PDB file of C-alpha atoms in Angstrom:
ATOM      1  CA  MET A   1      53.149 -61.023 -20.124  1.00  0.00           C
ATOM      2  CA  ILE A   2      55.134 -60.558 -23.730  1.00  0.00           C
ATOM      3  CA  LEU A   3      52.752 -62.463 -26.621  1.00  0.00           C
ATOM      4  CA  THR A   4      54.358 -64.052 -29.586  1.00  0.00           C
ATOM      5  CA  VAL A   5      52.865 -65.165 -32.860  1.00  0.00           C
ATOM      6  CA  THR A   6      54.239 -67.385 -35.428  1.00  0.00           C
ATOM      7  CA  LEU A   7      51.508 -68.130 -38.063  1.00  0.00           C
ATOM      8  CA  ASN A   8      54.149 -70.650 -39.559  1.00  0.00           C
ATOM      9  CA  ALA A   9      55.427 -72.759 -36.491  1.00  0.00           C
ATOM     10  CA  ALA A  10      58.012 -75.514 -37.655  1.00  0.00           C
ATOM     11  CA  LEU A  11      60.173 -78.009 -35.859  1.00  0.00           C
ATOM     12  CA  ASP A  12      63.831 -76.615 -36.490  1.00  0.00           C
ATOM     13  CA  VAL A  13      66.274 -79.286 -37.686  1.00  0.00           C
ATOM     14  CA  THR A  14      70.083 -78.256 -37.438  1.00  0.00           C
ATOM     15  CA  TYR A  15      72.751 -80.625 -38.653  1.00  0.00           C
ATOM     16  CA  GLY A  16      76.458 -80.138 -37.995  1.00  0.00           C
ATOM     17  CA  VAL A  17      78.829 -81.021 -40.667  1.00  0.00           C
ATOM     18  CA  ASP A  18      82.868 -80.921 -40.573  1.00  0.00           C
ATOM     19  CA  SER A  19      82.540 -78.854 -44.121  1.00  0.00           C
ATOM     20  CA  LEU A  20      79.641 -78.207 -46.344  1.00  0.00           C
ATOM     21  CA  ARG A  21      80.540 -78.933 -50.062  1.00  0.00           C
ATOM     22  CA  PRO A  22      78.040 -78.893 -52.850  1.00  0.00           C
ATOM     23  CA  ARG A  23      77.488 -82.062 -54.941  1.00  0.00           C
ATOM     24  CA  THR A  24      78.746 -84.438 -52.128  1.00  0.00           C
ATOM     25  CA  SER A  25      77.407 -86.693 -49.613  1.00  0.00           C
ATOM     26  CA  HIS A  26      77.771 -85.734 -46.048  1.00  0.00           C
ATOM     27  CA  ARG A  27      78.610 -87.285 -42.597  1.00  0.00           C
ATOM     28  CA  VAL A  28      76.233 -85.483 -40.211  1.00  0.00           C
ATOM     29  CA  GLY A  29      77.834 -84.845 -36.577  1.00  0.00           C
ATOM     30  CA  ALA A  30      75.239 -83.086 -34.138  1.00  0.00           C
ATOM     31  CA  VAL A  31      71.746 -83.202 -34.912  1.00  0.00           C
ATOM     32  CA  ASP A  32      69.465 -80.975 -32.938  1.00  0.00           C
ATOM     33  CA  ARG A  33      65.558 -81.092 -33.431  1.00  0.00           C
ATOM     34  CA  ARG A  34      63.457 -78.374 -31.450  1.00  0.00           C
ATOM     35  CA  ALA A  35      60.174 -76.113 -31.907  1.00  0.00           C
ATOM     36  CA  GLY A  36      61.164 -73.459 -34.230  1.00  0.00           C
ATOM     37  CA  GLY A  37      59.470 -70.156 -36.221  1.00  0.00           C
ATOM     38  CA  LYS A  38      60.643 -66.884 -35.343  1.00  0.00           C
ATOM     39  CA  GLY A  39      58.277 -66.092 -32.847  1.00  0.00           C
ATOM     40  CA  VAL A  40      59.048 -69.416 -31.163  1.00  0.00           C
ATOM     41  CA  ASN A  41      62.797 -68.698 -31.096  1.00  0.00           C
ATOM     42  CA  VAL A  42      61.929 -64.860 -29.688  1.00  0.00           C
ATOM     43  CA  ALA A  43      59.798 -66.629 -26.807  1.00  0.00           C
ATOM     44  CA  ARG A  44      62.487 -68.839 -26.150  1.00  0.00           C
ATOM     45  CA  VAL A  45      64.860 -66.090 -25.912  1.00  0.00           C
ATOM     46  CA  LEU A  46      62.558 -64.250 -23.641  1.00  0.00           C
ATOM     47  CA  ALA A  47      61.933 -67.009 -21.384  1.00  0.00           C
ATOM     48  CA  GLY A  48      65.160 -67.678 -20.899  1.00  0.00           C
ATOM     49  CA  ARG A  49      65.784 -64.376 -20.013  1.00  0.00           C
ATOM     50  CA  GLY A  50      63.085 -64.773 -17.321  1.00  0.00           C
ATOM     51  CA  ARG A  51      60.621 -63.299 -18.939  1.00  0.00           C
ATOM     52  CA  ALA A  52      56.680 -64.649 -18.717  1.00  0.00           C
ATOM     53  CA  VAL A  53      55.857 -65.190 -22.230  1.00  0.00           C
ATOM     54  CA  THR A  54      53.057 -67.417 -24.281  1.00  0.00           C
ATOM     55  CA  VAL A  55      53.426 -68.514 -27.840  1.00  0.00           C
ATOM     56  CA  THR A  56      50.471 -68.534 -30.102  1.00  0.00           C
ATOM     57  CA  GLY A  57      50.168 -69.332 -33.872  1.00  0.00           C
ATOM     58  CA  LEU A  58      49.040 -72.269 -36.036  1.00  0.00           C
ATOM     59  CA  VAL A  59      50.555 -76.073 -36.068  1.00  0.00           C
ATOM     60  CA  GLY A  60      49.109 -79.193 -36.924  1.00  0.00           C
ATOM     61  CA  GLY A  61      50.145 -82.851 -37.757  1.00  0.00           C
ATOM     62  CA  PRO A  62      52.478 -85.015 -36.179  1.00  0.00           C
ATOM     63  CA  THR A  63      55.113 -82.297 -37.002  1.00  0.00           C
ATOM     64  CA  GLY A  64      52.930 -79.907 -34.878  1.00  0.00           C
ATOM     65  CA  ALA A  65      52.716 -82.386 -32.095  1.00  0.00           C
ATOM     66  CA  LEU A  66      56.386 -82.528 -32.004  1.00  0.00           C
ATOM     67  CA  VAL A  67      56.600 -79.178 -31.922  1.00  0.00           C
ATOM     68  CA  ARG A  68      54.218 -78.538 -28.747  1.00  0.00           C
ATOM     69  CA  GLU A  69      55.806 -81.473 -27.063  1.00  0.00           C
ATOM     70  CA  ASP A  70      59.262 -79.501 -27.552  1.00  0.00           C
ATOM     71  CA  LEU A  71      57.538 -76.088 -25.979  1.00  0.00           C
ATOM     72  CA  ARG A  72      56.657 -78.260 -22.961  1.00  0.00           C
ATOM     73  CA  ALA A  73      60.262 -78.311 -22.019  1.00  0.00           C
ATOM     74  CA  VAL A  74      60.819 -74.588 -22.075  1.00  0.00           C
ATOM     75  CA  ARG A  75      60.240 -73.031 -18.338  1.00  0.00           C
ATOM     76  CA  GLY A  76      58.787 -70.202 -18.190  1.00  0.00           C
ATOM     77  CA  LEU A  77      57.010 -70.416 -21.577  1.00  0.00           C
ATOM     78  CA  ARG A  78      52.865 -70.932 -21.933  1.00  0.00           C
ATOM     79  CA  ASP A  79      51.895 -72.661 -24.968  1.00  0.00           C
ATOM     80  CA  ALA A  80      48.482 -71.111 -26.641  1.00  0.00           C
ATOM     81  CA  LEU A  81      48.901 -72.464 -30.293  1.00  0.00           C
ATOM     82  CA  VAL A  82      45.980 -73.166 -32.325  1.00  0.00           C
ATOM     83  CA  PRO A  83      45.590 -76.450 -34.312  1.00  0.00           C
ATOM     84  CA  VAL A  84      45.201 -76.758 -38.065  1.00  0.00           C
ATOM     85  CA  SER A  85      44.416 -79.874 -40.202  1.00  0.00           C
ATOM     86  CA  GLY A  86      47.551 -79.250 -42.304  1.00  0.00           C
ATOM     87  CA  GLU A  87      50.913 -80.725 -41.265  1.00  0.00           C
ATOM     88  CA  SER A  88      53.515 -78.062 -39.570  1.00  0.00           C
ATOM     89  CA  ARG A  89      56.440 -77.221 -41.849  1.00  0.00           C
ATOM     90  CA  ARG A  90      60.327 -78.275 -41.112  1.00  0.00           C
ATOM     91  CA  THR A  91      63.180 -76.588 -41.704  1.00  0.00           C
ATOM     92  CA  VAL A  92      66.804 -77.614 -42.039  1.00  0.00           C
ATOM     93  CA  THR A  93      69.850 -75.629 -40.948  1.00  0.00           C
ATOM     94  CA  VAL A  94      73.200 -77.270 -41.690  1.00  0.00           C
ATOM     95  CA  VAL A  95      76.245 -75.653 -40.295  1.00  0.00           C
ATOM     96  CA  SER A  96      79.521 -76.045 -41.359  1.00  0.00           C
ATOM     97  CA  GLY A  97      82.114 -76.721 -38.697  1.00  0.00           C
ATOM     98  CA  ASP A  98      85.230 -75.268 -40.789  1.00  0.00           C
ATOM     99  CA  ASP A  99      83.954 -71.673 -41.053  1.00  0.00           C
ATOM    100  CA  GLY A 100      80.271 -71.532 -38.629  1.00  0.00           C
ATOM    101  CA  ASP A 101      78.603 -70.343 -41.863  1.00  0.00           C
ATOM    102  CA  ALA A 102      74.955 -71.793 -41.923  1.00  0.00           C
ATOM    103  CA  THR A 103      72.925 -72.823 -44.987  1.00  0.00           C
ATOM    104  CA  VAL A 104      69.072 -72.958 -44.179  1.00  0.00           C
ATOM    105  CA  PHE A 105      66.032 -74.453 -46.363  1.00  0.00           C
ATOM    106  CA  ASN A 106      62.739 -73.357 -45.454  1.00  0.00           C
ATOM    107  CA  GLU A 107      59.395 -75.514 -46.316  1.00  0.00           C
ATOM    108  CA  ARG A 108      56.479 -73.408 -47.068  1.00  0.00           C
ATOM    109  CA  GLY A 109      54.145 -74.652 -44.680  1.00  0.00           C
ATOM    110  CA  PRO A 110      50.624 -76.118 -44.173  1.00  0.00           C
ATOM    111  CA  GLN A 111      47.386 -74.756 -46.169  1.00  0.00           C
ATOM    112  CA  VAL A 112      45.421 -72.857 -43.829  1.00  0.00           C
ATOM    113  CA  SER A 113      41.547 -72.700 -44.425  1.00  0.00           C
ATOM    114  CA  PRO A 114      39.608 -69.441 -43.808  1.00  0.00           C
ATOM    115  CA  SER A 115      37.809 -71.362 -40.887  1.00  0.00           C
ATOM    116  CA  GLU A 116      41.463 -72.033 -38.998  1.00  0.00           C
ATOM    117  CA  TRP A 117      42.129 -68.516 -39.945  1.00  0.00           C
ATOM    118  CA  ARG A 118      39.117 -67.324 -38.161  1.00  0.00           C
ATOM    119  CA  ALA A 119      39.389 -69.638 -35.183  1.00  0.00           C
ATOM    120  CA  PHE A 120      43.161 -68.358 -34.754  1.00  0.00           C
ATOM    121  CA  ALA A 121      41.951 -64.735 -35.071  1.00  0.00           C
ATOM    122  CA  GLY A 122      39.302 -65.096 -32.257  1.00  0.00           C
ATOM    123  CA  ARG A 123      42.078 -66.633 -29.897  1.00  0.00           C
ATOM    124  CA  PHE A 124      44.117 -63.976 -30.730  1.00  0.00           C
ATOM    125  CA  ALA A 125      41.697 -61.659 -29.496  1.00  0.00           C
ATOM    126  CA  GLU A 126      41.431 -63.308 -26.152  1.00  0.00           C
ATOM    127  CA  LEU A 127      45.561 -63.808 -25.633  1.00  0.00           C
ATOM    128  CA  VAL A 128      45.936 -60.160 -26.322  1.00  0.00           C
ATOM    129  CA  ARG A 129      44.056 -58.732 -23.497  1.00  0.00           C
ATOM    130  CA  GLU A 130      46.552 -60.389 -21.078  1.00  0.00           C
ATOM    131  CA  ALA A 131      49.645 -58.855 -23.116  1.00  0.00           C
ATOM    132  CA  SER A 132      51.983 -55.938 -22.338  1.00  0.00           C
ATOM    133  CA  VAL A 133      53.507 -56.397 -25.910  1.00  0.00           C
ATOM    134  CA  VAL A 134      52.988 -58.491 -28.642  1.00  0.00           C
ATOM    135  CA  ALA A 135      55.844 -59.628 -30.940  1.00  0.00           C
ATOM    136  CA  LEU A 136      54.675 -60.916 -34.766  1.00  0.00           C
ATOM    137  CA  CYS A 137      57.174 -62.658 -36.552  1.00  0.00           C
ATOM    138  CA  GLY A 138      57.747 -64.793 -39.515  1.00  0.00           C
ATOM    139  CA  SER A 139      56.312 -65.868 -42.752  1.00  0.00           C
ATOM    140  CA  LEU A 140      52.800 -66.668 -43.620  1.00  0.00           C
ATOM    141  CA  PRO A 141      51.547 -70.343 -44.551  1.00  0.00           C
ATOM    142  CA  PRO A 142      49.512 -70.724 -47.925  1.00  0.00           C
ATOM    143  CA  GLY A 143      45.808 -69.839 -47.401  1.00  0.00           C
ATOM    144  CA  LEU A 144      46.342 -66.505 -44.894  1.00  0.00           C
ATOM    145  CA  PRO A 145      45.532 -63.283 -46.703  1.00  0.00           C
ATOM    146  CA  SER A 146      48.585 -61.277 -47.124  1.00  0.00           C
ATOM    147  CA  ASP A 147      46.855 -58.693 -44.637  1.00  0.00           C
ATOM    148  CA  ALA A 148      46.801 -61.084 -42.010  1.00  0.00           C
ATOM    149  CA  TYR A 149      49.287 -59.369 -39.643  1.00  0.00           C
ATOM    150  CA  ALA A 150      47.518 -55.947 -40.393  1.00  0.00           C
ATOM    151  CA  GLN A 151      44.518 -57.377 -38.872  1.00  0.00           C
ATOM    152  CA  LEU A 152      46.438 -58.715 -35.668  1.00  0.00           C
ATOM    153  CA  VAL A 153      48.217 -55.187 -35.225  1.00  0.00           C
ATOM    154  CA  ALA A 154      44.866 -53.635 -35.379  1.00  0.00           C
ATOM    155  CA  ARG A 155      43.223 -55.928 -32.896  1.00  0.00           C
ATOM    156  CA  ALA A 156      46.254 -55.385 -30.622  1.00  0.00           C
ATOM    157  CA  ALA A 157      46.305 -51.652 -31.125  1.00  0.00           C
ATOM    158  CA  GLU A 158      42.483 -51.622 -30.286  1.00  0.00           C
ATOM    159  CA  THR A 159      43.165 -53.027 -27.053  1.00  0.00           C
ATOM    160  CA  GLY A 160      46.291 -50.756 -26.361  1.00  0.00           C
ATOM    161  CA  VAL A 161      48.923 -53.105 -26.579  1.00  0.00           C
ATOM    162  CA  PRO A 162      52.075 -52.135 -28.496  1.00  0.00           C
ATOM    163  CA  THR A 163      53.363 -54.429 -31.424  1.00  0.00           C
ATOM    164  CA  VAL A 164      56.858 -55.615 -33.022  1.00  0.00           C
ATOM    165  CA  LEU A 165      56.536 -56.613 -36.406  1.00  0.00           C
ATOM    166  CA  ASP A 166      59.223 -58.819 -37.760  1.00  0.00           C
ATOM    167  CA  THR A 167      57.951 -59.901 -41.658  1.00  0.00           C
ATOM    168  CA  SER A 168      59.082 -59.176 -45.007  1.00  0.00           C
ATOM    169  CA  GLY A 169      57.062 -58.583 -48.869  1.00  0.00           C
ATOM    170  CA  ALA A 170      53.850 -58.166 -48.768  1.00  0.00           C
ATOM    171  CA  PRO A 171      52.618 -59.059 -45.685  1.00  0.00           C
ATOM    172  CA  LEU A 172      55.168 -56.461 -43.945  1.00  0.00           C
ATOM    173  CA  LEU A 173      53.684 -53.772 -46.401  1.00  0.00           C
ATOM    174  CA  ASP A 174      50.028 -54.377 -46.315  1.00  0.00           C
ATOM    175  CA  ALA A 175      50.654 -54.329 -42.394  1.00  0.00           C
ATOM    176  CA  LEU A 176      52.086 -50.768 -42.309  1.00  0.00           C
ATOM    177  CA  GLY A 177      48.833 -48.951 -42.473  1.00  0.00           C
ATOM    178  CA  ALA A 178      47.608 -50.845 -39.128  1.00  0.00           C
ATOM    179  CA  ARG A 179      50.823 -48.851 -37.642  1.00  0.00           C
ATOM    180  CA  PRO A 180      52.529 -51.239 -35.764  1.00  0.00           C
ATOM    181  CA  ASP A 181      55.218 -49.617 -33.046  1.00  0.00           C
ATOM    182  CA  VAL A 182      58.166 -51.305 -33.959  1.00  0.00           C
ATOM    183  CA  VAL A 183      59.054 -52.901 -37.588  1.00  0.00           C
ATOM    184  CA  LYS A 184      62.570 -54.950 -37.832  1.00  0.00           C
ATOM    185  CA  PRO A 185      63.422 -55.931 -41.410  1.00  0.00           C
ATOM    186  CA  ASN A 186      66.795 -56.677 -42.196  1.00  0.00           C
ATOM    187  CA  ALA A 187      68.875 -54.921 -44.763  1.00  0.00           C
ATOM    188  CA  ALA A 188      67.864 -57.076 -47.522  1.00  0.00           C
ATOM    189  CA  GLU A 189      64.007 -57.139 -46.478  1.00  0.00           C
ATOM    190  CA  LEU A 190      64.313 -53.423 -46.317  1.00  0.00           C
ATOM    191  CA  ALA A 191      65.537 -52.867 -49.755  1.00  0.00           C
ATOM    192  CA  SER A 192      63.199 -55.556 -51.345  1.00  0.00           C
ATOM    193  CA  ALA A 193      60.082 -53.796 -49.608  1.00  0.00           C
ATOM    194  CA  THR A 194      61.531 -50.097 -50.575  1.00  0.00           C
ATOM    195  CA  GLY A 195      63.466 -50.412 -53.638  1.00  0.00           C
ATOM    196  CA  TYR A 196      65.862 -48.201 -51.292  1.00  0.00           C
ATOM    197  CA  GLU A 197      69.930 -49.571 -50.886  1.00  0.00           C
ATOM    198  CA  ASP A 198      70.073 -46.974 -48.116  1.00  0.00           C
ATOM    199  CA  ALA A 199      68.828 -48.084 -45.034  1.00  0.00           C
ATOM    200  CA  GLY A 200      68.121 -44.772 -43.470  1.00  0.00           C
ATOM    201  CA  ALA A 201      65.921 -43.762 -46.997  1.00  0.00           C
ATOM    202  CA  GLY A 202      64.241 -47.362 -46.776  1.00  0.00           C
ATOM    203  CA  ALA A 203      63.543 -46.718 -42.977  1.00  0.00           C
ATOM    204  CA  GLU A 204      61.961 -43.325 -43.794  1.00  0.00           C
ATOM    205  CA  ARG A 205      59.504 -45.015 -46.437  1.00  0.00           C
ATOM    206  CA  LEU A 206      58.164 -47.789 -44.117  1.00  0.00           C
ATOM    207  CA  ARG A 207      57.528 -44.694 -41.514  1.00  0.00           C
ATOM    208  CA  GLY A 208      55.835 -42.526 -44.063  1.00  0.00           C
ATOM    209  CA  LEU A 209      53.566 -45.683 -44.518  1.00  0.00           C
ATOM    210  CA  GLY A 210      52.640 -45.942 -41.350  1.00  0.00           C
ATOM    211  CA  ALA A 211      55.280 -47.854 -39.216  1.00  0.00           C
ATOM    212  CA  ARG A 212      56.008 -45.893 -35.994  1.00  0.00           C
ATOM    213  CA  SER A 213      59.725 -46.675 -35.336  1.00  0.00           C
ATOM    214  CA  VAL A 214      61.743 -49.145 -37.769  1.00  0.00           C
ATOM    215  CA  VAL A 215      64.979 -51.049 -36.690  1.00  0.00           C
ATOM    216  CA  VAL A 216      67.310 -52.425 -39.569  1.00  0.00           C
ATOM    217  CA  SER A 217      69.152 -55.166 -38.517  1.00  0.00           C
ATOM    218  CA  SER A 218      72.394 -55.438 -40.965  1.00  0.00           C
ATOM    219  CA  GLY A 219      74.424 -58.413 -39.466  1.00  0.00           C
ATOM    220  CA  PRO A 220      77.877 -57.355 -38.062  1.00  0.00           C
ATOM    221  CA  GLY A 221      76.997 -53.859 -39.297  1.00  0.00           C
ATOM    222  CA  GLY A 222      74.702 -53.364 -36.371  1.00  0.00           C
ATOM    223  CA  LEU A 223      71.447 -51.989 -36.125  1.00  0.00           C
ATOM    224  CA  LEU A 224      69.767 -48.448 -37.451  1.00  0.00           C
ATOM    225  CA  ALA A 225      66.829 -47.591 -35.471  1.00  0.00           C
ATOM    226  CA  VAL A 226      64.706 -44.560 -37.244  1.00  0.00           C
ATOM    227  CA  THR A 227      62.244 -43.432 -34.593  1.00  0.00           C
ATOM    228  CA  PRO A 228      60.294 -40.433 -33.579  1.00  0.00           C
ATOM    229  CA  GLU A 229      62.999 -39.378 -31.320  1.00  0.00           C
ATOM    230  CA  GLY A 230      65.606 -39.385 -34.288  1.00  0.00           C
ATOM    231  CA  ARG A 231      68.177 -41.978 -35.759  1.00  0.00           C
ATOM    232  CA  ARG A 232      70.628 -44.194 -33.837  1.00  0.00           C
ATOM    233  CA  ARG A 233      73.079 -46.566 -34.782  1.00  0.00           C
ATOM    234  CA  ALA A 234      74.272 -49.261 -32.595  1.00  0.00           C
ATOM    235  CA  VAL A 235      77.404 -51.533 -33.321  1.00  0.00           C
ATOM    236  CA  PRO A 236      78.695 -54.558 -31.955  1.00  0.00           C
ATOM    237  CA  PRO A 237      82.290 -54.382 -30.426  1.00  0.00           C
ATOM    238  CA  GLU A 238      83.655 -57.037 -32.647  1.00  0.00           C
ATOM    239  CA  ARG A 239      82.595 -59.647 -35.616  1.00  0.00           C
ATOM    240  CA  LEU A 240      81.523 -63.108 -34.427  1.00  0.00           C
ATOM    241  CA  ALA A 241      81.868 -66.203 -36.301  1.00  0.00           C
ATOM    242  CA  GLY A 242      78.848 -68.428 -35.927  1.00  0.00           C
ATOM    243  CA  ASN A 243      75.201 -69.512 -36.938  1.00  0.00           C
ATOM    244  CA  PRO A 244      73.512 -65.765 -37.765  1.00  0.00           C
ATOM    245  CA  THR A 245      69.841 -67.777 -38.281  1.00  0.00           C
ATOM    246  CA  GLY A 246      68.678 -66.796 -34.400  1.00  0.00           C
ATOM    247  CA  ALA A 247      70.281 -63.409 -34.302  1.00  0.00           C
ATOM    248  CA  GLY A 248      67.439 -61.405 -35.546  1.00  0.00           C
ATOM    249  CA  ASP A 249      65.068 -63.523 -33.304  1.00  0.00           C
ATOM    250  CA  ALA A 250      67.313 -62.314 -30.442  1.00  0.00           C
ATOM    251  CA  CYS A 251      67.006 -58.832 -31.924  1.00  0.00           C
ATOM    252  CA  VAL A 252      63.047 -58.953 -31.794  1.00  0.00           C
ATOM    253  CA  ALA A 253      63.224 -60.309 -28.067  1.00  0.00           C
ATOM    254  CA  ALA A 254      65.187 -57.264 -26.866  1.00  0.00           C
ATOM    255  CA  LEU A 255      62.980 -54.770 -28.549  1.00  0.00           C
ATOM    256  CA  ALA A 256      59.767 -56.435 -27.317  1.00  0.00           C
ATOM    257  CA  ALA A 257      61.348 -56.652 -23.625  1.00  0.00           C
ATOM    258  CA  GLY A 258      62.187 -52.834 -24.130  1.00  0.00           C
ATOM    259  CA  LEU A 259      58.901 -51.809 -25.216  1.00  0.00           C
ATOM    260  CA  ALA A 260      57.269 -53.799 -22.396  1.00  0.00           C
ATOM    261  CA  ASP A 261      59.787 -51.803 -20.041  1.00  0.00           C
ATOM    262  CA  GLY A 262      59.311 -48.327 -21.124  1.00  0.00           C
ATOM    263  CA  ALA A 263      63.233 -48.376 -21.754  1.00  0.00           C
ATOM    264  CA  HIS A 264      65.133 -45.796 -23.442  1.00  0.00           C
ATOM    265  CA  TRP A 265      65.807 -46.485 -27.263  1.00  0.00           C
ATOM    266  CA  GLY A 266      69.770 -46.378 -26.581  1.00  0.00           C
ATOM    267  CA  ASP A 267      69.426 -48.686 -23.888  1.00  0.00           C
ATOM    268  CA  VAL A 268      66.952 -50.962 -26.211  1.00  0.00           C
ATOM    269  CA  LEU A 269      69.505 -50.845 -29.134  1.00  0.00           C
ATOM    270  CA  SER A 270      72.614 -51.837 -27.035  1.00  0.00           C
ATOM    271  CA  ASP A 271      70.712 -54.769 -25.422  1.00  0.00           C
ATOM    272  CA  ALA A 272      69.452 -55.671 -28.906  1.00  0.00           C
ATOM    273  CA  VAL A 273      72.959 -56.415 -30.287  1.00  0.00           C
ATOM    274  CA  ALA A 274      74.333 -57.776 -27.374  1.00  0.00           C
ATOM    275  CA  LEU A 275      71.513 -60.387 -27.574  1.00  0.00           C
ATOM    276  CA  SER A 276      71.902 -60.699 -31.181  1.00  0.00           C
ATOM    277  CA  GLY A 277      75.758 -61.245 -30.674  1.00  0.00           C
ATOM    278  CA  ALA A 278      75.173 -63.720 -28.080  1.00  0.00           C
ATOM    279  CA  ALA A 279      73.003 -65.626 -30.209  1.00  0.00           C
ATOM    280  CA  VAL A 280      75.417 -66.118 -33.071  1.00  0.00           C
ATOM    281  CA  ALA A 281      78.019 -67.738 -30.753  1.00  0.00           C
ATOM    282  CA  CYS A 282      75.205 -70.486 -30.652  1.00  0.00           C
ATOM    283  CA  PRO A 283      74.722 -73.472 -32.839  1.00  0.00           C
ATOM    284  CA  VAL A 284      71.145 -73.715 -32.880  1.00  0.00           C
ATOM    285  CA  ALA A 285      68.361 -70.581 -33.384  1.00  0.00           C
ATOM    286  CA  GLY A 286      66.487 -69.421 -29.688  1.00  0.00           C
ATOM    287  CA  ASP A 287      69.671 -69.883 -27.509  1.00  0.00           C
ATOM    288  CA  VAL A 288      71.861 -66.992 -26.669  1.00  0.00           C
ATOM    289  CA  ASP A 289      75.604 -67.593 -24.918  1.00  0.00           C
ATOM    290  CA  ALA A 290      75.845 -65.805 -21.819  1.00  0.00           C
ATOM    291  CA  ALA A 291      79.392 -64.927 -21.740  1.00  0.00           C
ATOM    292  CA  THR A 292      78.951 -63.230 -25.070  1.00  0.00           C
ATOM    293  CA  TYR A 293      75.832 -61.338 -24.001  1.00  0.00           C
ATOM    294  CA  GLU A 294      77.778 -60.121 -20.800  1.00  0.00           C
ATOM    295  CA  ARG A 295      80.618 -59.115 -22.867  1.00  0.00           C
ATOM    296  CA  PHE A 296      78.958 -56.948 -25.241  1.00  0.00           C
ATOM    297  CA  ARG A 297      76.222 -55.492 -23.238  1.00  0.00           C
ATOM    298  CA  THR A 298      78.853 -53.116 -21.893  1.00  0.00           C
ATOM    299  CA  THR A 299      80.753 -52.591 -25.251  1.00  0.00           C
ATOM    300  CA  VAL A 300      77.931 -51.733 -27.853  1.00  0.00           C
ATOM    301  CA  THR A 301      78.660 -48.376 -29.505  1.00  0.00           C
ATOM    302  CA  VAL A 302      75.296 -46.439 -29.924  1.00  0.00           C
ATOM    303  CA  GLU A 303      75.553 -43.284 -31.899  1.00  0.00           C
ATOM    304  CA  ASP A 304      73.208 -40.666 -32.007  1.00  0.00           C
ATOM    305  CA  LEU A 305      72.675 -39.672 -35.694  1.00  0.00           C
ATOM    306  CA  HIS A 306      70.466 -36.730 -36.039  1.00  0.00           C
ATOM    307  CA  ALA A 307      67.151 -35.454 -35.195  1.00  0.00           C
ATOM    308  CA  PRO A 308      63.599 -37.112 -36.495  1.00  0.00           C
ATOM    309  CA  GLN A 309      61.714 -36.360 -39.351  1.00  0.00           C
ATOM    310  CA  PRO A 310      57.943 -35.621 -38.968  1.00  0.00           C
ATOM    311  CA  HIS A 311      55.436 -38.130 -40.134  1.00  0.00           C
TER     312      HIS A 311
END
């Protein structure tokens, strides 16, 4: 079982418009509402690939009830979310039909009390004992300490369960001392966290601070992995127009599945790029396009760059 953690779960609302133009009104075409947040999207991708997956995290209020109602319809996905008194957030994504670009609006999320955080930590300690891998994803809602992910990574490590961490800013930096197995920032998040524009130098910096492996996503530029085995770059065979908001979550799903299977890094990265591309081809985060995945999975280029640096 793969366990995903979404501490700031959301109801994702996606609007389709013909063309997005600032300072004007828009007539909305297609509307999609579904359970979201990065870890929920990861779980949805994994469940779609036949993986046993459990979703935990924090939800509250009527919006949280809608999140849980939607999750009940996902085959192969177990809901282990923990309730809080505050109202879960909504995110709004506007997808422009003329160019496929997406504009995203993210609410902050509910205020979480110390007692609610302790209740979640206790529930996590139970769930992690059943897991083969834990994926910890997304922002922290107000009220949580910035070392929240560090606490969860440390608890997973005590249980012998590997972790994939996808967050940014202080929660990312604070978690590194707990030695997550894989950290997956995008290029902008990496530069912000380390001050390095060069992805390789930034990844080495995160490894120096405690991350065992770092996988950097750069959109159509693919992935750079800096691991104890060395550096590899994986590049998609073509550039896709579409909605990139779920691409990083599809990448994390592939990384978690690869860790669970003990797969070779080259195969993991190839699958991660293929799944990311297949997510871009879908209008809603958490979905992947099967035809794009099949086309990409045998045509991704994976290049060994050079030997690992000691840490």
